[in-house]
Amino acid sequence: MSIDTLLKSGATDRNSCPTSERLVDCIIAAGNVDFDEDTMFTAKTFLADTLAVGVAGTANPASEKLFDAVSRWNETGDCRILGRPGVRMSAQSAALINGFQIHCLEWDALHEPSVVIALCTTTAALVSEAEYTAASLDDIVKALVIGVETAVFFGAGATTEPRFFRPSAAGLMGASMALGYLRGYSRLQMLDLLGLAYSQVAGTMQAHWEGSEALPLQIGLAARSALTAADLVAASISGPHDVIDGKFGYYRLIEQVDSLDAQFEQWAQPWKVKEVAHKPFPAGRATQATLTAIMDVGHSEQLDLDMIETITVHVPSLILLLVGRPYDRDMSPAYARLCLQFIAPMMIREGRIDPRRFTAGIMNSEQVAADARKVTIILDGNPDPNALSPQRIEILFKDGRRIERVIDVPFGSPDFPMSRTDQLAKAAFCFEVAEFADKSGALFDKIFKSARDVPMKDVLDIVSGSREPRV
C-alpha cells in the first residue's frame, strides 16, 4: 500500500483521538460530581466481597506457587497481600499476587451484560495504591466505581464472543483509569495513561479454554501493568492516544463493535457497579444458573444424586464455551471450576461448592467420574454470542419423574440479589476456606459503619494484617 493510499484512509492522522478524549472527559467529569448513596453502598458491598474472596484465594495451592516465585525476586516494599499477615512486597508484586488470589477461585463478581469480571483487576491495583497514599475508603470506592465503569466500556457492545480474556484486557483499562482518577491526573496524563495501559494489554481466552492456572495470573499481570502505566505517566513518559478505535485500537484488534455511541450514552446511566452480580458459589459464573436451579429444586425436593438418571442443561453458545468442557479425570482445579459436569453433581451431593474439595483424590475418583456422566450440556440455539442466559435445566429421576427449571436470572444477580446475611455468610466462608480468623463482621462494619474519611489502610488491616513493621 502506498503512502498516498494510507493518507487517504486517514490512518496516519496520529494527532486525532476524539474517542479517547471523549472517554477521558467522562472520567474527569466524574471527579466533579458526588456519587449517589446507592452507588456508593453497592460499590462498598462489592469491595467487601472482593477483599474476602482475595483472602480465600490463599487456599488455592497455585497461589502458594506464585507467592514463592514472586518472593524469589527479592523486591522490597510496603504493600500487603490479602490473607498473608506480615508479608510486604513492592506495589507491582503485591498487585500481581492479590489479583491472582482474587480471581483464582472463580468467586469474584461479574458484570453480566458485558461478560466482564469487573472488580478483580481494579481492586488489586487499588489495594497497592492505598498503601502509598492517604486515600480514604471513600476515595478508593469512587476510584473503584470508575474502574468498573471503564472496564465495562471496553467489554460492552462486542459483536463476537470473547477472544481476549475480558477481565484482564478490559480490566487493565479500567484499573489504569481508576488509578489516574485517584491520582488526579490531568487530561493529557489520562490520555497517556490510557495508551500506556493499552500498550500492555494481554491475556487471551486460550488459558480459559484449557483451564490453565494462567487464567487468574492474567488478572494479576493486568493489575501490575496498570500500576506500571500510572508510574510511567508520573515519570512523564507518553503513550499512544488513539487507542480505542484508532487504526490499531482496542476495538479494532481486541474486540469488534458496530458503534461506540451506545457505550457513551450508557456511561453512568446507571453506574455499572450497580449492575454487577455476586458469585454465591466458587465456580465460573456460567455455572451459576444451573447451581441456582439445583438450589431452587432442593427447596422443594429431596435431591439425591443416586436417584437421578440424567441432568440435561440447555445453554447459549458462550456458556458451552466457558463451562461446557468435558470432565477429565486428570483435570486441574482451575479446569474443574469451569467444568459444569463436575460442578453440578458436587452441588447436589454436598449442597455447596467448597474450594477445598478440588483435590486430585476427589476429582479423579470413580464416584465423581460416574456423577459427571449424568450431566449433558446442549446448545439451545440462542443467536447472541455473549448471552449467559436463559438456561434450561432438566432433571430426570430413575423413577420416571422429570423436573425442569428455566433460569434467566441466577442467584446473586441484581434482580435476584444476595441478602446482607448471604453476603456475610459468604465472607465468613471465605475466611474459613483460607483458615483465616473470621473477620467478616469486622470487615463489613469497617466498610459500612466508619466515618467517610476512614483510611483505606484501616480496611486492609482486617484482611491483610497489621501495618506494624515486620519483625
Short mmCIF file of C-alpha atoms in Angstrom, two decimals:
data_model
loop_
_atom_site.label_atom_id
_atom_site.label_comp_id
_atom_site.label_asym_id
_atom_site.label_seq_id
_atom_site.Cartn_x
_atom_site.Cartn_y
_atom_site.Cartn_z
CA MET A 1 0.00 0.00 0.00
CA SER A 2 1.34 3.42 -0.95
CA ILE A 3 1.67 6.37 1.44
CA ASP A 4 -0.96 8.17 -0.67
CA THR A 5 -3.43 5.39 -0.01
CA LEU A 6 -2.68 5.50 3.69
CA LEU A 7 -3.14 9.24 3.78
CA LYS A 8 -6.50 8.99 2.01
CA SER A 9 -7.65 6.43 4.57
CA GLY A 10 -6.91 8.86 7.38
CA ALA A 11 -4.79 6.21 9.07
CA THR A 12 -1.81 8.47 9.60
CA ASP A 13 -3.70 11.22 11.43
CA ARG A 14 -1.94 10.41 14.66
CA ASN A 15 -2.94 13.64 16.40
CA SER A 16 -6.67 12.97 16.29
CA CYS A 17 -8.18 10.85 19.05
CA PRO A 18 -11.77 12.04 19.59
CA THR A 19 -13.00 8.78 21.10
CA SER A 20 -10.20 8.57 23.65
CA GLU A 21 -10.71 12.23 24.53
CA ARG A 22 -14.43 11.64 24.97
CA LEU A 23 -13.81 8.75 27.35
CA VAL A 24 -11.20 10.63 29.38
CA ASP A 25 -13.56 13.59 29.64
CA CYS A 26 -16.24 11.27 31.06
CA ILE A 27 -13.80 10.06 33.70
CA ILE A 28 -12.56 13.52 34.62
CA ALA A 29 -16.15 14.77 34.85
CA ALA A 30 -16.86 12.05 37.40
CA GLY A 31 -14.42 13.78 39.71
CA ASN A 32 -16.68 16.81 39.81
CA VAL A 33 -19.85 15.03 40.90
CA ASP A 34 -20.95 13.30 44.06
CA PHE A 35 -21.79 9.65 43.61
CA ASP A 36 -25.26 8.87 44.88
CA GLU A 37 -25.61 6.90 48.10
CA ASP A 38 -26.95 3.80 46.37
CA THR A 39 -23.92 3.65 44.06
CA MET A 40 -21.51 4.07 46.96
CA PHE A 41 -23.37 1.46 49.03
CA THR A 42 -23.28 -1.04 46.18
CA ALA A 43 -19.61 -0.40 45.45
CA LYS A 44 -18.73 -0.88 49.12
CA THR A 45 -20.66 -4.15 49.13
CA PHE A 46 -18.63 -5.46 46.24
CA LEU A 47 -15.38 -4.14 47.67
CA ALA A 48 -16.01 -6.14 50.85
CA ASP A 49 -16.89 -9.21 48.79
CA THR A 50 -13.80 -8.88 46.59
CA LEU A 51 -11.42 -8.47 49.53
CA ALA A 52 -12.90 -11.52 51.27
CA VAL A 53 -12.57 -13.57 48.09
CA GLY A 54 -8.95 -12.44 47.82
CA VAL A 55 -8.31 -13.80 51.31
CA ALA A 56 -9.89 -17.11 50.31
CA GLY A 57 -7.55 -17.28 47.32
CA THR A 58 -4.66 -18.16 49.64
CA ALA A 59 -6.23 -21.62 49.90
CA ASN A 60 -5.50 -22.33 46.25
CA PRO A 61 -2.21 -24.29 46.02
CA ALA A 62 -1.38 -22.33 42.88
CA SER A 63 -1.39 -19.12 44.94
CA GLU A 64 1.40 -20.53 47.06
CA LYS A 65 3.41 -21.39 43.96
CA LEU A 66 3.00 -17.85 42.67
CA PHE A 67 3.90 -16.41 46.05
CA ASP A 68 7.09 -18.50 46.14
CA ALA A 69 8.05 -17.38 42.63
CA VAL A 70 7.49 -13.69 43.35
CA SER A 71 9.31 -13.94 46.68
CA ARG A 72 12.46 -15.01 44.83
CA TRP A 73 12.53 -11.64 43.06
CA ASN A 74 13.69 -10.13 46.37
CA GLU A 75 11.70 -6.96 45.80
CA THR A 76 11.08 -4.76 48.82
CA GLY A 77 8.13 -2.54 49.57
CA ASP A 78 5.32 -1.75 51.98
CA CYS A 79 2.36 -3.36 50.22
CA ARG A 80 0.48 -6.15 51.91
CA ILE A 81 -1.03 -9.33 50.49
CA LEU A 82 -4.61 -10.34 51.22
CA GLY A 83 -4.73 -13.13 53.78
CA ARG A 84 -0.96 -13.15 54.38
CA PRO A 85 -0.15 -11.22 57.60
CA GLY A 86 3.40 -9.99 57.95
CA VAL A 87 4.17 -10.04 54.22
CA ARG A 88 5.38 -6.87 52.50
CA MET A 89 6.20 -6.53 48.81
CA SER A 90 6.54 -3.89 46.11
CA ALA A 91 3.33 -2.37 44.77
CA GLN A 92 3.60 -4.27 41.49
CA SER A 93 4.35 -7.65 43.08
CA ALA A 94 1.56 -7.24 45.62
CA ALA A 95 -0.90 -6.36 42.84
CA LEU A 96 0.19 -9.43 40.90
CA ILE A 97 -0.44 -11.78 43.81
CA ASN A 98 -3.60 -10.06 45.03
CA GLY A 99 -5.08 -10.09 41.54
CA PHE A 100 -4.33 -13.80 41.23
CA GLN A 101 -5.85 -14.57 44.64
CA ILE A 102 -9.00 -12.58 43.93
CA HIS A 103 -9.78 -14.50 40.76
CA CYS A 104 -8.20 -17.91 41.25
CA LEU A 105 -11.26 -19.50 42.93
CA GLU A 106 -13.73 -18.07 40.37
CA TRP A 107 -15.60 -16.42 43.25
CA ASP A 108 -15.35 -12.74 42.28
CA ALA A 109 -18.16 -10.57 40.96
CA LEU A 110 -19.21 -10.20 37.31
CA HIS A 111 -20.91 -7.57 35.16
CA GLU A 112 -23.04 -9.97 33.16
CA PRO A 113 -24.20 -7.75 30.25
CA SER A 114 -20.59 -7.14 29.18
CA VAL A 115 -19.23 -10.51 30.39
CA VAL A 116 -16.55 -8.64 32.33
CA ILE A 117 -15.45 -9.80 35.77
CA ALA A 118 -15.07 -6.15 36.53
CA LEU A 119 -13.70 -5.69 40.05
CA CYS A 120 -10.73 -8.03 40.34
CA THR A 121 -8.08 -6.14 38.38
CA THR A 122 -9.03 -2.70 39.64
CA THR A 123 -9.30 -3.81 43.28
CA ALA A 124 -5.88 -5.48 43.17
CA ALA A 125 -4.29 -2.32 41.78
CA LEU A 126 -6.07 -0.04 44.27
CA VAL A 127 -5.05 -2.18 47.25
CA SER A 128 -1.40 -1.50 46.39
CA GLU A 129 -2.07 2.16 45.63
CA ALA A 130 -3.75 2.67 49.01
CA GLU A 131 -0.57 1.72 50.83
CA TYR A 132 1.36 4.69 49.43
CA THR A 133 -1.33 7.35 49.64
CA ALA A 134 -3.57 8.98 52.20
CA ALA A 135 -6.57 7.69 50.28
CA SER A 136 -9.71 7.27 52.33
CA LEU A 137 -12.11 4.39 51.94
CA ASP A 138 -14.48 6.68 50.05
CA ASP A 139 -11.65 7.77 47.71
CA ILE A 140 -10.93 4.13 46.89
CA VAL A 141 -14.61 3.31 46.44
CA LYS A 142 -15.05 6.18 43.97
CA ALA A 143 -11.99 5.06 42.05
CA LEU A 144 -13.40 1.53 42.02
CA VAL A 145 -16.66 2.80 40.53
CA ILE A 146 -14.66 4.50 37.76
CA GLY A 147 -12.60 1.36 37.18
CA VAL A 148 -15.69 -0.82 36.84
CA GLU A 149 -17.38 1.69 34.53
CA THR A 150 -14.33 1.84 32.26
CA ALA A 151 -13.82 -1.93 32.21
CA VAL A 152 -17.44 -2.40 31.19
CA PHE A 153 -16.99 0.23 28.46
CA PHE A 154 -14.21 -1.90 26.99
CA GLY A 155 -16.24 -5.11 27.25
CA ALA A 156 -19.74 -4.00 26.31
CA GLY A 157 -21.07 -3.83 22.80
CA ALA A 158 -18.84 -6.58 21.44
CA THR A 159 -20.41 -8.35 18.49
CA THR A 160 -18.37 -11.54 18.84
CA GLU A 161 -17.66 -13.98 21.63
CA PRO A 162 -14.56 -13.15 23.70
CA ARG A 163 -11.17 -13.87 22.16
CA PHE A 164 -9.15 -11.97 24.71
CA PHE A 165 -9.92 -12.56 28.39
CA ARG A 166 -12.08 -9.54 29.15
CA PRO A 167 -11.42 -9.42 32.92
CA SER A 168 -7.72 -8.87 32.22
CA ALA A 169 -7.89 -6.90 28.97
CA ALA A 170 -10.83 -4.62 29.78
CA GLY A 171 -9.88 -4.86 33.45
CA LEU A 172 -6.46 -3.33 32.78
CA MET A 173 -8.07 -0.38 31.04
CA GLY A 174 -10.42 0.09 33.97
CA ALA A 175 -7.72 -0.26 36.62
CA SER A 176 -5.49 2.29 34.91
CA MET A 177 -8.28 4.87 34.73
CA ALA A 178 -9.12 4.25 38.39
CA LEU A 179 -5.51 4.98 39.32
CA GLY A 180 -5.39 8.10 37.16
CA TYR A 181 -8.62 9.32 38.71
CA LEU A 182 -7.30 8.67 42.22
CA ARG A 183 -4.00 10.42 41.48
CA GLY A 184 -5.76 13.44 39.98
CA TYR A 185 -4.01 13.17 36.62
CA SER A 186 -4.58 15.90 34.04
CA ARG A 187 -6.42 15.31 30.77
CA LEU A 188 -3.15 14.81 28.88
CA GLN A 189 -1.83 12.47 31.55
CA MET A 190 -5.04 10.43 31.39
CA LEU A 191 -4.66 10.10 27.62
CA ASP A 192 -1.07 8.95 28.08
CA LEU A 193 -2.19 6.55 30.80
CA LEU A 194 -4.89 5.09 28.57
CA GLY A 195 -2.29 4.50 25.86
CA LEU A 196 0.35 3.04 28.15
CA ALA A 197 -2.21 0.68 29.63
CA TYR A 198 -3.36 -0.39 26.18
CA SER A 199 0.25 -0.98 25.18
CA GLN A 200 0.38 -3.73 27.83
CA VAL A 201 -2.99 -5.41 27.16
CA ALA A 202 -2.61 -9.18 27.14
CA GLY A 203 -4.35 -12.37 28.10
CA THR A 204 -6.38 -14.44 25.67
CA MET A 205 -9.17 -16.96 26.11
CA GLN A 206 -6.75 -19.82 25.46
CA ALA A 207 -5.95 -20.03 29.16
CA HIS A 208 -9.68 -20.24 29.89
CA TRP A 209 -10.21 -22.81 27.15
CA GLU A 210 -7.54 -25.07 28.65
CA GLY A 211 -8.46 -24.39 32.29
CA SER A 212 -4.94 -23.19 32.97
CA GLU A 213 -3.58 -21.53 36.10
CA ALA A 214 -2.53 -18.77 33.73
CA LEU A 215 -6.12 -17.53 33.76
CA PRO A 216 -6.03 -15.82 37.18
CA LEU A 217 -2.39 -14.99 36.52
CA GLN A 218 -3.61 -12.77 33.68
CA ILE A 219 -5.62 -10.78 36.24
CA GLY A 220 -2.56 -10.26 38.44
CA LEU A 221 -0.42 -9.26 35.48
CA ALA A 222 -3.06 -6.76 34.37
CA ALA A 223 -3.20 -5.19 37.85
CA ARG A 224 0.58 -4.92 37.85
CA SER A 225 0.52 -3.37 34.38
CA ALA A 226 -1.98 -0.73 35.48
CA LEU A 227 0.38 0.40 38.26
CA THR A 228 3.31 0.34 35.86
CA ALA A 229 1.43 2.52 33.37
CA ALA A 230 0.46 5.01 36.09
CA ASP A 231 4.06 5.25 37.31
CA LEU A 232 5.35 5.74 33.76
CA VAL A 233 2.97 8.65 33.31
CA ALA A 234 4.24 10.14 36.57
CA ALA A 235 7.72 9.97 35.03
CA SER A 236 6.42 11.95 32.00
CA ILE A 237 6.56 9.05 29.58
CA SER A 238 3.93 9.46 26.88
CA GLY A 239 1.72 6.81 25.34
CA PRO A 240 -0.33 6.48 22.16
CA HIS A 241 -3.68 8.24 22.38
CA ASP A 242 -5.97 6.92 19.65
CA VAL A 243 -6.20 3.52 21.29
CA ILE A 244 -9.94 2.88 21.38
CA ASP A 245 -10.99 2.89 17.72
CA GLY A 246 -7.78 4.00 16.04
CA LYS A 247 -6.16 2.05 13.23
CA PHE A 248 -4.72 -0.47 15.71
CA GLY A 249 -7.04 0.36 18.60
CA TYR A 250 -8.82 -1.83 21.15
CA TYR A 251 -11.99 -2.05 19.11
CA ARG A 252 -10.04 -3.00 16.01
CA LEU A 253 -7.80 -5.72 17.43
CA ILE A 254 -9.16 -6.89 20.78
CA GLU A 255 -12.93 -6.64 20.30
CA GLN A 256 -15.26 -5.82 17.46
CA VAL A 257 -18.17 -3.42 17.80
CA ASP A 258 -20.67 -1.84 15.41
CA SER A 259 -20.73 1.52 17.20
CA LEU A 260 -19.44 3.01 20.44
CA ASP A 261 -22.26 5.52 20.69
CA ALA A 262 -24.33 3.23 22.90
CA GLN A 263 -21.48 2.81 25.38
CA PHE A 264 -21.13 6.55 25.75
CA GLU A 265 -24.88 7.03 26.05
CA GLN A 266 -24.93 4.42 28.82
CA TRP A 267 -21.96 5.87 30.70
CA ALA A 268 -23.05 6.19 34.35
CA GLN A 269 -26.67 5.50 33.33
CA PRO A 270 -26.59 3.86 35.82
CA TRP A 271 -23.08 3.41 37.19
CA LYS A 272 -22.28 -0.12 36.08
CA VAL A 273 -21.23 -1.29 39.54
CA LYS A 274 -24.98 -1.35 40.26
CA GLU A 275 -25.37 -3.97 37.52
CA VAL A 276 -22.68 -6.27 38.92
CA ALA A 277 -23.61 -9.75 40.13
CA HIS A 278 -22.21 -11.67 43.08
CA LYS A 279 -20.95 -15.20 42.61
CA PRO A 280 -22.53 -17.09 45.52
CA PHE A 281 -20.58 -20.19 44.57
CA PRO A 282 -16.83 -20.51 43.83
CA ALA A 283 -17.16 -21.65 40.23
CA GLY A 284 -17.37 -19.93 36.86
CA ARG A 285 -20.30 -17.52 36.59
CA ALA A 286 -21.53 -19.58 33.67
CA THR A 287 -22.27 -22.42 36.13
CA GLN A 288 -24.35 -20.28 38.46
CA ALA A 289 -27.68 -20.65 36.64
CA THR A 290 -27.50 -24.42 36.94
CA LEU A 291 -26.45 -24.12 40.58
CA THR A 292 -29.38 -21.74 41.16
CA ALA A 293 -31.74 -24.30 39.61
CA ILE A 294 -30.35 -27.04 41.85
CA MET A 295 -30.70 -24.78 44.88
CA ASP A 296 -34.28 -23.97 43.87
CA VAL A 297 -35.25 -27.60 43.34
CA GLY A 298 -33.63 -28.50 46.64
CA HIS A 299 -36.04 -26.19 48.46
CA SER A 300 -38.97 -28.42 47.49
CA GLU A 301 -37.44 -31.80 46.62
CA GLN A 302 -35.09 -34.15 48.45
CA LEU A 303 -32.34 -34.28 45.84
CA ASP A 304 -30.33 -37.49 45.87
CA LEU A 305 -27.87 -37.83 43.02
CA ASP A 306 -28.05 -41.63 43.23
CA MET A 307 -31.75 -41.38 42.37
CA ILE A 308 -31.11 -39.16 39.34
CA GLU A 309 -30.75 -40.67 35.87
CA THR A 310 -29.66 -37.61 33.89
CA ILE A 311 -29.19 -33.86 34.17
CA THR A 312 -29.52 -32.00 30.87
CA VAL A 313 -28.59 -28.34 30.61
CA HIS A 314 -29.64 -26.30 27.56
CA VAL A 315 -27.35 -23.29 27.22
CA PRO A 316 -26.29 -20.44 24.89
CA SER A 317 -23.05 -20.82 22.95
CA LEU A 318 -21.00 -18.70 25.38
CA ILE A 319 -21.94 -20.97 28.28
CA LEU A 320 -20.87 -24.00 26.27
CA LEU A 321 -17.58 -22.27 25.52
CA LEU A 322 -17.00 -21.28 29.15
CA VAL A 323 -18.11 -24.33 31.15
CA GLY A 324 -19.21 -26.99 28.69
CA ARG A 325 -15.81 -28.65 28.78
CA PRO A 326 -15.87 -32.43 29.31
CA TYR A 327 -14.97 -33.93 32.65
CA ASP A 328 -11.41 -35.25 32.68
CA ARG A 329 -10.07 -37.43 35.48
CA ASP A 330 -6.70 -35.70 35.16
CA MET A 331 -8.13 -32.18 35.18
CA SER A 332 -6.63 -29.39 37.26
CA PRO A 333 -8.63 -27.49 39.90
CA ALA A 334 -8.68 -24.50 37.53
CA TYR A 335 -10.26 -26.70 34.85
CA ALA A 336 -12.71 -28.24 37.32
CA ARG A 337 -14.02 -24.86 38.44
CA LEU A 338 -15.07 -24.30 34.83
CA CYS A 339 -16.48 -27.79 34.25
CA LEU A 340 -20.24 -28.00 34.72
CA GLN A 341 -20.10 -31.80 34.62
CA PHE A 342 -18.07 -31.65 37.82
CA ILE A 343 -19.70 -28.64 39.49
CA ALA A 344 -23.38 -29.62 39.17
CA PRO A 345 -23.06 -33.06 40.82
CA MET A 346 -20.97 -31.57 43.64
CA MET A 347 -23.74 -29.08 44.35
CA ILE A 348 -26.32 -31.87 44.55
CA ARG A 349 -24.22 -34.17 46.72
CA GLU A 350 -22.80 -31.58 49.10
CA GLY A 351 -25.23 -28.67 48.97
CA ARG A 352 -22.43 -26.19 48.25
CA ILE A 353 -19.22 -25.74 46.29
CA ASP A 354 -16.24 -25.96 48.60
CA PRO A 355 -12.85 -24.90 47.12
CA ARG A 356 -11.12 -27.31 49.48
CA ARG A 357 -12.74 -30.23 47.65
CA PHE A 358 -10.89 -29.57 44.38
CA THR A 359 -8.20 -32.16 45.04
CA ALA A 360 -6.86 -34.93 42.82
CA GLY A 361 -8.18 -37.60 45.17
CA ILE A 362 -11.72 -36.29 44.84
CA MET A 363 -11.71 -35.08 41.24
CA ASN A 364 -10.46 -38.35 39.75
CA SER A 365 -12.50 -40.71 41.93
CA GLU A 366 -14.79 -43.35 40.42
CA GLN A 367 -17.80 -41.74 42.08
CA VAL A 368 -17.11 -38.31 40.60
CA ALA A 369 -16.49 -39.82 37.16
CA ALA A 370 -19.83 -41.62 37.32
CA ASP A 371 -21.59 -38.46 38.51
CA ALA A 372 -20.13 -36.43 35.65
CA ARG A 373 -21.51 -38.89 33.09
CA LYS A 374 -25.03 -37.97 34.19
CA VAL A 375 -24.62 -34.36 33.02
CA THR A 376 -25.13 -33.35 29.38
CA ILE A 377 -24.80 -29.80 28.05
CA ILE A 378 -26.69 -28.93 24.84
CA LEU A 379 -26.70 -25.76 22.73
CA ASP A 380 -30.08 -24.00 22.84
CA GLY A 381 -29.79 -22.03 19.59
CA ASN A 382 -29.56 -18.59 21.19
CA PRO A 383 -28.03 -16.35 18.46
CA ASP A 384 -26.39 -13.90 20.90
CA PRO A 385 -22.66 -14.82 21.13
CA ASN A 386 -22.39 -13.09 24.53
CA ALA A 387 -25.57 -14.38 26.18
CA LEU A 388 -25.23 -16.04 29.59
CA SER A 389 -28.93 -16.78 29.91
CA PRO A 390 -31.54 -18.10 29.88
CA GLN A 391 -30.56 -21.66 30.70
CA ARG A 392 -32.95 -24.59 30.91
CA ILE A 393 -32.16 -27.47 33.27
CA GLU A 394 -33.94 -30.84 33.13
CA ILE A 395 -33.51 -33.44 35.87
CA LEU A 396 -34.75 -36.94 35.06
CA PHE A 397 -35.12 -39.29 38.01
CA LYS A 398 -34.76 -43.05 37.80
CA ASP A 399 -38.41 -43.46 38.80
CA GLY A 400 -39.50 -41.51 35.72
CA ARG A 401 -40.14 -38.15 37.37
CA ARG A 402 -38.90 -35.11 35.49
CA ILE A 403 -38.20 -31.65 36.89
CA GLU A 404 -37.46 -28.64 34.71
CA ARG A 405 -36.30 -25.16 35.60
CA VAL A 406 -35.65 -22.19 33.32
CA ILE A 407 -33.22 -19.77 34.92
CA ASP A 408 -33.00 -16.34 33.39
CA VAL A 409 -31.63 -14.63 36.49
CA PRO A 410 -29.09 -16.59 38.56
CA PHE A 411 -28.82 -16.12 42.31
CA GLY A 412 -26.51 -13.19 43.04
CA SER A 413 -27.69 -11.07 40.11
CA PRO A 414 -29.06 -7.57 40.78
CA ASP A 415 -32.59 -8.88 40.15
CA PHE A 416 -32.04 -11.87 42.47
CA PRO A 417 -29.56 -10.44 44.96
CA MET A 418 -27.83 -11.99 47.90
CA SER A 419 -29.13 -10.59 51.18
CA ARG A 420 -26.72 -9.00 53.63
CA THR A 421 -26.98 -12.22 55.64
CA ASP A 422 -25.96 -14.14 52.50
CA GLN A 423 -23.09 -11.75 51.87
CA LEU A 424 -21.77 -12.08 55.40
CA ALA A 425 -22.10 -15.87 55.25
CA LYS A 426 -20.10 -15.92 52.03
CA ALA A 427 -17.38 -13.72 53.55
CA ALA A 428 -17.24 -15.94 56.63
CA PHE A 429 -16.88 -18.99 54.38
CA CYS A 430 -14.06 -17.21 52.52
CA PHE A 431 -12.17 -16.72 55.78
CA GLU A 432 -12.86 -20.33 56.78
CA VAL A 433 -11.53 -21.65 53.48
CA ALA A 434 -8.35 -19.63 53.99
CA GLU A 435 -8.01 -20.79 57.62
CA PHE A 436 -8.02 -17.10 58.48
CA ALA A 437 -9.74 -15.83 61.62
CA ASP A 438 -13.34 -14.97 60.78
CA LYS A 439 -13.31 -11.21 60.33
CA SER A 440 -16.34 -10.97 58.07
CA GLY A 441 -18.30 -8.90 60.55
CA ALA A 442 -15.36 -6.59 61.23
CA LEU A 443 -14.76 -6.15 57.50
CA PHE A 444 -18.35 -5.13 56.75
CA ASP A 445 -18.53 -2.94 59.86
CA LYS A 446 -15.36 -1.08 58.92
CA ILE A 447 -16.55 -0.50 55.37
CA PHE A 448 -20.12 0.49 56.19
CA LYS A 449 -20.05 1.99 59.67
CA SER A 450 -16.87 4.03 59.67
CA ALA A 451 -16.63 7.74 59.04
CA ARG A 452 -16.36 8.79 55.39
CA ASP A 453 -12.70 9.69 55.76
CA VAL A 454 -11.52 6.43 57.35
CA PRO A 455 -8.16 5.48 55.77
CA MET A 456 -8.32 2.56 53.35
CA LYS A 457 -5.31 1.19 55.21
CA ASP A 458 -7.61 0.52 58.19
CA VAL A 459 -9.69 -1.78 56.00
CA LEU A 460 -6.57 -3.57 54.80
CA ASP A 461 -5.58 -4.17 58.44
CA ILE A 462 -8.56 -6.54 58.66
CA VAL A 463 -7.86 -8.60 55.55
CA SER A 464 -4.06 -8.39 55.39
CA GLY A 465 -2.84 -7.97 58.93
CA SER A 466 -1.44 -5.04 60.85
CA ARG A 467 0.77 -2.38 59.32
CA GLU A 468 3.25 -2.88 62.13
CA PRO A 469 6.83 -3.35 60.83
CA ARG A 470 7.95 -6.89 60.19
CA VAL A 471 9.98 -8.49 62.97
#
